[in-house]
Amino acid sequence: LAQQFDDSKWTEQGCNAPRIKEWASDDVSCWAKSIDNISDDVATVFVENEIKGNELLALNMEGLKMIGIERAGTLCLLLKEIKMLEKASLDDVTLIEHSPYCFGKILDHLRLKQLHSQALAEEPTLPKVCDLERGRFEKVVKYYFPGESAKFIL
């Protein structure tokens, strides 16, 4: 469990970076420009065709050719990078919903419960979570504390 909290993905989730599927065409263009050995012209093609993140993940060889990318090496590099993006987006599906804010609230509550069990603190109240994070907080709690155990924190 400690490794999960130390994982660099948790930190990345705390930022407001959109998920790949939510990328605008400008985000896709920036991604294309960041790929080694890919011409900036490719980034321009993505913008001209208004390719967004979810469309990028759906592109295959034929789709890339349809939007005007023809060079074989470029096609192969793009397909490889798109597959890596797709894998990365799948890896983050569970984690991306979790935020350091939510975990901080859970950990604070569990620490206070432990202190209370040792008569070192008063009985803690349930965590106070801001309205914007309420849905995410409940999802995290229900994921890590399934069934009746979620009531311990919610």
Tab-separated table of C-alpha atoms in Angstrom:
chain	number	residue	atom	x	y	z
A	1	LEU	CA	0.000	0.000	0.000
A	2	ALA	CA	2.829	2.394	0.830
A	3	GLN	CA	4.270	1.901	-2.649
A	4	GLN	CA	0.954	2.973	-4.146
A	5	PHE	CA	1.084	6.230	-2.207
A	6	ASP	CA	4.700	6.871	-3.198
A	7	ASP	CA	4.134	6.102	-6.864
A	8	SER	CA	4.879	9.079	-9.092
A	9	LYS	CA	1.512	8.592	-10.820
A	10	TRP	CA	-0.246	9.916	-7.731
A	11	THR	CA	1.634	13.183	-8.026
A	12	GLU	CA	0.827	13.450	-11.712
A	13	GLN	CA	-2.848	13.024	-10.939
A	14	GLY	CA	-2.829	15.983	-8.617
A	15	CYS	CA	-2.195	18.295	-11.534
A	16	ASN	CA	-4.996	19.466	-13.760
A	17	ALA	CA	-3.611	17.894	-16.925
A	18	PRO	CA	-6.419	16.455	-19.029
A	19	ARG	CA	-6.583	12.748	-19.766
A	20	ILE	CA	-5.425	11.709	-23.205
A	21	LYS	CA	-9.002	11.084	-24.310
A	22	GLU	CA	-9.812	14.681	-23.361
A	23	TRP	CA	-6.941	16.268	-25.289
A	24	ALA	CA	-7.782	19.085	-27.674
A	25	SER	CA	-6.117	19.169	-31.100
A	26	ASP	CA	-3.467	21.537	-29.698
A	27	ASP	CA	-2.569	18.938	-27.053
A	28	VAL	CA	-2.269	16.289	-29.763
A	29	SER	CA	-0.061	18.658	-31.743
A	30	CYS	CA	2.231	19.243	-28.738
A	31	TRP	CA	2.442	15.491	-28.207
A	32	ALA	CA	3.432	14.957	-31.857
A	33	LYS	CA	6.102	17.666	-31.623
A	34	SER	CA	7.572	15.914	-28.593
A	35	ILE	CA	8.238	12.677	-30.494
A	36	ASP	CA	11.857	12.241	-31.597
A	37	ASN	CA	12.398	11.958	-35.350
A	38	ILE	CA	8.895	13.175	-36.225
A	39	SER	CA	8.623	16.290	-38.353
A	40	ASP	CA	6.689	19.269	-37.007
A	41	ASP	CA	4.632	18.974	-40.188
A	42	VAL	CA	2.936	15.971	-38.603
A	43	ALA	CA	1.793	18.140	-35.702
A	44	THR	CA	0.361	20.576	-38.248
A	45	VAL	CA	-1.533	17.732	-39.946
A	46	PHE	CA	-3.140	16.817	-36.625
A	47	VAL	CA	-4.239	20.432	-36.052
A	48	GLU	CA	-5.520	20.870	-39.626
A	49	ASN	CA	-7.611	17.711	-39.236
A	50	GLU	CA	-8.724	18.757	-35.739
A	51	ILE	CA	-7.602	15.424	-34.289
A	52	LYS	CA	-8.454	15.263	-30.590
A	53	GLY	CA	-7.148	12.807	-28.003
A	54	ASN	CA	-9.900	10.229	-28.310
A	55	GLU	CA	-9.537	10.282	-32.107
A	56	LEU	CA	-5.764	9.965	-31.839
A	57	LEU	CA	-6.140	6.790	-29.789
A	58	ALA	CA	-8.483	5.379	-32.454
A	59	LEU	CA	-6.153	6.064	-35.393
A	60	ASN	CA	-4.629	3.134	-37.248
A	61	MET	CA	-2.403	2.961	-40.345
A	62	GLU	CA	-5.294	3.688	-42.688
A	63	GLY	CA	-6.543	6.586	-40.564
A	64	LEU	CA	-3.112	8.191	-40.473
A	65	LYS	CA	-2.889	7.910	-44.258
A	66	MET	CA	-6.386	9.404	-44.614
A	67	ILE	CA	-5.366	12.550	-42.754
A	68	GLY	CA	-2.304	12.954	-44.981
A	69	ILE	CA	0.603	11.198	-43.306
A	70	GLU	CA	2.276	9.103	-45.971
A	71	ARG	CA	5.917	8.476	-45.096
A	72	ALA	CA	6.343	4.835	-44.013
A	73	GLY	CA	8.815	5.542	-41.206
A	74	THR	CA	6.660	8.305	-39.809
A	75	LEU	CA	3.589	6.078	-39.926
A	76	CYS	CA	5.366	3.295	-38.045
A	77	LEU	CA	6.760	5.667	-35.405
A	78	LEU	CA	3.359	7.270	-34.876
A	79	LEU	CA	1.610	3.921	-34.550
A	80	LYS	CA	4.179	2.812	-31.986
A	81	GLU	CA	3.759	6.055	-30.002
A	82	ILE	CA	-0.041	5.882	-30.202
A	83	LYS	CA	0.050	2.321	-28.834
A	84	MET	CA	2.248	3.532	-25.964
A	85	LEU	CA	-0.212	6.364	-25.267
A	86	GLU	CA	-3.108	3.937	-25.313
A	87	LYS	CA	-1.338	1.624	-22.867
A	88	ALA	CA	-0.505	4.557	-20.607
A	89	SER	CA	-4.118	5.696	-20.632
A	90	LEU	CA	-5.260	2.195	-19.651
A	91	ASP	CA	-2.700	2.005	-16.830
A	92	ASP	CA	-4.031	5.250	-15.364
A	93	VAL	CA	-7.728	4.454	-15.562
A	94	THR	CA	-8.016	3.529	-11.916
A	95	LEU	CA	-5.330	5.821	-10.603
A	96	ILE	CA	-6.341	8.931	-12.508
A	97	GLU	CA	-9.588	9.178	-10.551
A	98	HIS	CA	-7.726	9.334	-7.259
A	99	SER	CA	-6.239	12.518	-5.959
A	100	PRO	CA	-3.678	13.343	-3.295
A	101	TYR	CA	-6.383	15.467	-1.666
A	102	CYS	CA	-8.682	12.458	-1.198
A	103	PHE	CA	-5.916	10.214	0.060
A	104	GLY	CA	-4.790	12.894	2.471
A	105	LYS	CA	-8.295	13.083	3.937
A	106	ILE	CA	-8.459	9.280	4.286
A	107	LEU	CA	-5.016	9.019	5.852
A	108	ASP	CA	-5.695	11.871	8.277
A	109	HIS	CA	-8.898	10.179	9.382
A	110	LEU	CA	-7.210	6.785	9.818
A	111	ARG	CA	-4.370	8.360	11.810
A	112	LEU	CA	-6.841	10.090	14.119
A	113	LYS	CA	-8.775	6.830	14.559
A	114	GLN	CA	-5.550	5.083	15.565
A	115	LEU	CA	-4.643	7.832	18.015
A	116	HIS	CA	-8.162	7.614	19.466
A	117	SER	CA	-7.830	3.834	19.914
A	118	GLN	CA	-4.730	4.514	22.018
A	119	ALA	CA	-6.563	7.191	24.030
A	120	LEU	CA	-4.267	9.871	22.601
A	121	ALA	CA	-6.977	11.825	20.795
A	122	GLU	CA	-10.707	12.413	20.802
A	123	GLU	CA	-13.020	10.432	18.516
A	124	PRO	CA	-12.514	11.966	15.059
A	125	THR	CA	-15.426	13.262	13.047
A	126	LEU	CA	-15.892	12.038	9.508
A	127	PRO	CA	-13.615	13.790	7.021
A	128	LYS	CA	-14.865	17.118	5.701
A	129	VAL	CA	-14.440	17.064	1.943
A	130	CYS	CA	-14.996	20.028	-0.362
A	131	ASP	CA	-17.971	19.734	-2.698
A	132	LEU	CA	-15.786	19.600	-5.817
A	133	GLU	CA	-13.978	16.505	-4.527
A	134	ARG	CA	-16.939	14.777	-2.869
A	135	GLY	CA	-17.720	12.375	-5.742
A	136	ARG	CA	-14.094	11.442	-6.245
A	137	PHE	CA	-13.599	11.001	-2.493
A	138	GLU	CA	-16.542	8.596	-2.251
A	139	LYS	CA	-15.266	6.646	-5.230
A	140	VAL	CA	-11.791	6.281	-3.704
A	141	VAL	CA	-13.196	5.222	-0.337
A	142	LYS	CA	-15.544	2.666	-1.883
A	143	TYR	CA	-12.690	1.285	-3.984
A	144	TYR	CA	-10.281	0.796	-1.085
A	145	PHE	CA	-12.914	0.093	1.577
A	146	PRO	CA	-15.537	-2.050	-0.179
A	147	GLY	CA	-18.925	-2.865	1.303
A	148	GLU	CA	-19.722	-1.962	4.884
A	149	SER	CA	-16.161	-0.841	5.636
A	150	ALA	CA	-16.704	2.320	3.555
A	151	LYS	CA	-19.173	3.563	6.191
A	152	PHE	CA	-16.217	3.817	8.548
A	153	ILE	CA	-15.008	6.846	6.543
A	154	LEU	CA	-18.062	8.145	4.679
